[in-house]
Amino acid sequence: GWSKEIWDLAPIAWLLNADWAPSVLEHSPILTDQYTWSIDHSRHLMRIATGVRRNPIFVDLFRKLAGFSTKMA
């Protein structure tokens, strides 16, 4: 079936389980005066999610929400 990734969840998903949001380290780009990106290999590294494994992220999220709701009842 059809599914849609929720990219906003990628940072937290990666913190919980790096397999849920595969990523790479790349040098931070610079926005030029021409509004294009330039690569400077002397700049700091940043982590970029290259994918999001939606299903295990949602299983974990809904399991935690269900556990929270039973504690609040």
Tab-separated table of N, CA and C in Angstrom, residues 2-65:
chain	number	residue	atom	x	y	z
A	2	TRP	N	0.185	2.349	-0.057
A	2	TRP	CA	0.826	3.656	-0.097
A	2	TRP	C	1.144	4.123	1.310
A	3	SER	N	2.298	4.733	1.492
A	3	SER	CA	2.641	5.316	2.792
A	3	SER	C	3.423	6.595	2.566
A	4	LYS	N	3.411	7.453	3.558
A	4	LYS	CA	4.082	8.745	3.481
A	4	LYS	C	5.027	8.873	4.660
A	5	GLU	N	6.278	9.218	4.377
A	5	GLU	CA	7.235	9.447	5.447
A	5	GLU	C	6.915	10.766	6.137
A	6	ILE	N	7.190	10.816	7.407
A	6	ILE	CA	7.031	12.046	8.172
A	6	ILE	C	8.444	12.506	8.535
A	7	TRP	N	8.998	13.391	7.719
A	7	TRP	CA	10.396	13.795	7.879
A	7	TRP	C	10.646	14.527	9.192
A	8	ASP	N	9.618	15.147	9.762
A	8	ASP	CA	9.790	15.847	11.038
A	8	ASP	C	10.190	14.886	12.152
A	9	LEU	N	9.867	13.617	11.990
A	9	LEU	CA	10.205	12.621	13.009
A	9	LEU	C	11.628	12.093	12.884
A	10	ALA	N	12.305	12.389	11.800
A	10	ALA	CA	13.629	11.812	11.531
A	10	ALA	C	14.650	12.083	12.633
A	11	PRO	N	14.776	13.312	13.168
A	11	PRO	CA	15.802	13.528	14.204
A	11	PRO	C	15.573	12.697	15.457
A	12	ILE	N	14.337	12.665	15.951
A	12	ILE	CA	14.056	11.878	17.155
A	12	ILE	C	14.168	10.394	16.859
A	13	ALA	N	13.691	9.974	15.683
A	13	ALA	CA	13.806	8.565	15.310
A	13	ALA	C	15.268	8.139	15.283
A	14	TRP	N	16.135	8.983	14.725
A	14	TRP	CA	17.557	8.647	14.656
A	14	TRP	C	18.139	8.527	16.066
A	15	LEU	N	17.716	9.416	16.984
A	15	LEU	CA	18.212	9.329	18.354
A	15	LEU	C	17.761	8.037	19.038
A	16	LEU	N	16.536	7.607	18.757
A	16	LEU	CA	16.024	6.380	19.369
A	16	LEU	C	16.639	5.132	18.765
A	17	ASN	N	16.794	5.140	17.433
A	17	ASN	CA	17.343	3.978	16.737
A	17	ASN	C	17.863	4.447	15.377
A	18	ALA	N	19.162	4.510	15.219
A	18	ALA	CA	19.767	5.044	13.995
A	18	ALA	C	19.334	4.278	12.742
A	19	ASP	N	18.903	3.035	12.894
A	19	ASP	CA	18.431	2.265	11.733
A	19	ASP	C	17.120	2.808	11.171
A	20	TRP	N	16.365	3.540	11.991
A	20	TRP	CA	15.074	4.068	11.545
A	20	TRP	C	15.227	5.293	10.654
A	21	ALA	N	16.366	5.948	10.706
A	21	ALA	CA	16.608	7.135	9.876
A	21	ALA	C	18.056	7.081	9.392
A	22	PRO	N	18.334	6.267	8.366
A	22	PRO	CA	19.701	6.175	7.847
A	22	PRO	C	20.223	7.565	7.494
A	23	SER	N	21.507	7.785	7.745
A	23	SER	CA	22.038	9.129	7.554
A	23	SER	C	23.494	9.088	7.125
A	24	VAL	N	23.956	10.245	6.693
A	24	VAL	CA	25.363	10.429	6.321
A	24	VAL	C	25.854	11.721	6.946
A	25	LEU	N	27.158	11.817	7.124
A	25	LEU	CA	27.771	13.062	7.582
A	25	LEU	C	28.343	13.788	6.380
A	26	GLU	N	27.993	15.066	6.258
A	26	GLU	CA	28.518	15.898	5.173
A	26	GLU	C	28.905	17.249	5.741
A	27	HIS	N	29.791	17.927	5.025
A	27	HIS	CA	30.187	19.267	5.450
A	27	HIS	C	29.030	20.239	5.252
A	28	SER	N	28.887	21.140	6.186
A	28	SER	CA	27.819	22.131	6.122
A	28	SER	C	27.999	23.027	4.899
A	29	PRO	N	26.962	23.162	4.060
A	29	PRO	CA	27.094	23.989	2.853
A	29	PRO	C	26.978	25.483	3.180
A	30	ILE	N	27.345	26.285	2.224
A	30	ILE	CA	27.238	27.738	2.341
A	30	ILE	C	26.300	28.221	1.244
A	31	LEU	N	25.354	29.072	1.610
A	31	LEU	CA	24.467	29.669	0.622
A	31	LEU	C	25.186	30.865	-0.012
A	32	THR	N	25.350	30.842	-1.327
A	32	THR	CA	26.085	31.901	-2.028
A	32	THR	C	25.167	33.097	-2.318
A	33	ASP	N	25.769	34.175	-2.787
A	33	ASP	CA	25.002	35.369	-3.169
A	33	ASP	C	24.055	35.090	-4.332
A	34	GLN	N	24.333	34.022	-5.101
A	34	GLN	CA	23.478	33.644	-6.234
A	34	GLN	C	22.380	32.658	-5.802
A	35	TYR	N	22.239	32.469	-4.489
A	35	TYR	CA	21.236	31.561	-3.928
A	35	TYR	C	21.438	30.119	-4.390
A	36	THR	N	22.690	29.699	-4.454
A	36	THR	CA	23.038	28.314	-4.714
A	36	THR	C	23.868	27.827	-3.532
A	37	TRP	N	23.987	26.528	-3.417
A	37	TRP	CA	24.761	25.948	-2.326
A	37	TRP	C	26.180	25.671	-2.786
A	38	SER	N	27.144	26.029	-1.951
A	38	SER	CA	28.551	25.771	-2.223
A	38	SER	C	29.090	24.871	-1.118
A	39	ILE	N	29.970	23.963	-1.486
A	39	ILE	CA	30.555	23.043	-0.503
A	39	ILE	C	31.932	23.536	-0.104
A	40	ASP	N	32.135	23.614	1.201
A	40	ASP	CA	33.423	24.017	1.752
A	40	ASP	C	33.851	22.918	2.724
A	41	HIS	N	34.852	22.142	2.358
A	41	HIS	CA	35.265	20.992	3.163
A	41	HIS	C	35.941	21.379	4.476
A	42	SER	N	36.152	22.666	4.714
A	42	SER	CA	36.727	23.082	5.990
A	42	SER	C	35.639	23.360	7.035
A	43	ARG	N	34.383	23.370	6.602
A	43	ARG	CA	33.290	23.647	7.534
A	43	ARG	C	32.937	22.419	8.361
A	44	HIS	N	32.181	22.649	9.412
A	44	HIS	CA	31.782	21.577	10.327
A	44	HIS	C	30.897	20.550	9.611
A	45	LEU	N	30.851	19.366	10.192
A	45	LEU	CA	30.014	18.299	9.650
A	45	LEU	C	28.596	18.415	10.187
A	46	MET	N	27.651	17.964	9.382
A	46	MET	CA	26.266	17.873	9.826
A	46	MET	C	25.709	16.531	9.360
A	47	ARG	N	24.746	16.029	10.098
A	47	ARG	CA	24.149	14.736	9.768
A	47	ARG	C	22.911	14.979	8.917
A	48	ILE	N	22.789	14.227	7.821
A	48	ILE	CA	21.661	14.345	6.906
A	48	ILE	C	20.953	12.997	6.829
A	49	ALA	N	19.675	12.983	7.180
A	49	ALA	CA	18.880	11.761	7.039
A	49	ALA	C	18.630	11.520	5.557
A	50	THR	N	18.936	10.321	5.105
A	50	THR	CA	18.744	9.970	3.696
A	50	THR	C	17.494	9.134	3.477
A	51	GLY	N	16.866	8.761	4.543
A	51	GLY	CA	15.645	7.973	4.462
A	51	GLY	C	14.985	7.932	5.824
A	52	VAL	N	13.734	7.521	5.844
A	52	VAL	CA	13.000	7.387	7.098
A	52	VAL	C	12.199	6.090	7.022
A	53	ARG	N	12.426	5.213	7.983
A	53	ARG	CA	11.671	3.955	8.032
A	53	ARG	C	10.414	4.193	8.870
A	54	ARG	N	9.377	4.588	8.192
A	54	ARG	CA	8.141	5.050	8.801
A	54	ARG	C	7.496	4.037	9.738
A	55	ASN	N	7.374	2.797	9.320
A	55	ASN	CA	6.612	1.810	10.096
A	55	ASN	C	7.183	1.561	11.490
A	56	PRO	N	8.476	1.280	11.662
A	56	PRO	CA	8.956	1.058	13.032
A	56	PRO	C	8.880	2.320	13.895
A	57	ILE	N	9.004	3.488	13.271
A	57	ILE	CA	8.886	4.740	14.026
A	57	ILE	C	7.472	4.871	14.581
A	58	PHE	N	6.459	4.621	13.724
A	58	PHE	CA	5.077	4.731	14.174
A	58	PHE	C	4.710	3.643	15.176
A	59	VAL	N	5.223	2.433	15.000
A	59	VAL	CA	4.968	1.377	15.988
A	59	VAL	C	5.464	1.830	17.353
A	60	ASP	N	6.675	2.361	17.406
A	60	ASP	CA	7.241	2.832	18.669
A	60	ASP	C	6.434	4.003	19.234
A	61	LEU	N	6.088	4.958	18.385
A	61	LEU	CA	5.334	6.130	18.833
A	61	LEU	C	3.983	5.730	19.421
A	62	PHE	N	3.222	4.921	18.687
A	62	PHE	CA	1.889	4.554	19.160
A	62	PHE	C	1.949	3.642	20.382
A	63	ARG	N	2.981	2.809	20.467
A	63	ARG	CA	3.154	1.977	21.670
A	63	ARG	C	3.402	2.870	22.885
A	64	LYS	N	4.232	3.877	22.724
A	64	LYS	CA	4.511	4.787	23.837
A	64	LYS	C	3.291	5.620	24.199
A	65	LEU	N	2.534	6.081	23.200
A	65	LEU	CA	1.311	6.836	23.484
A	65	LEU	C	0.292	5.974	24.218
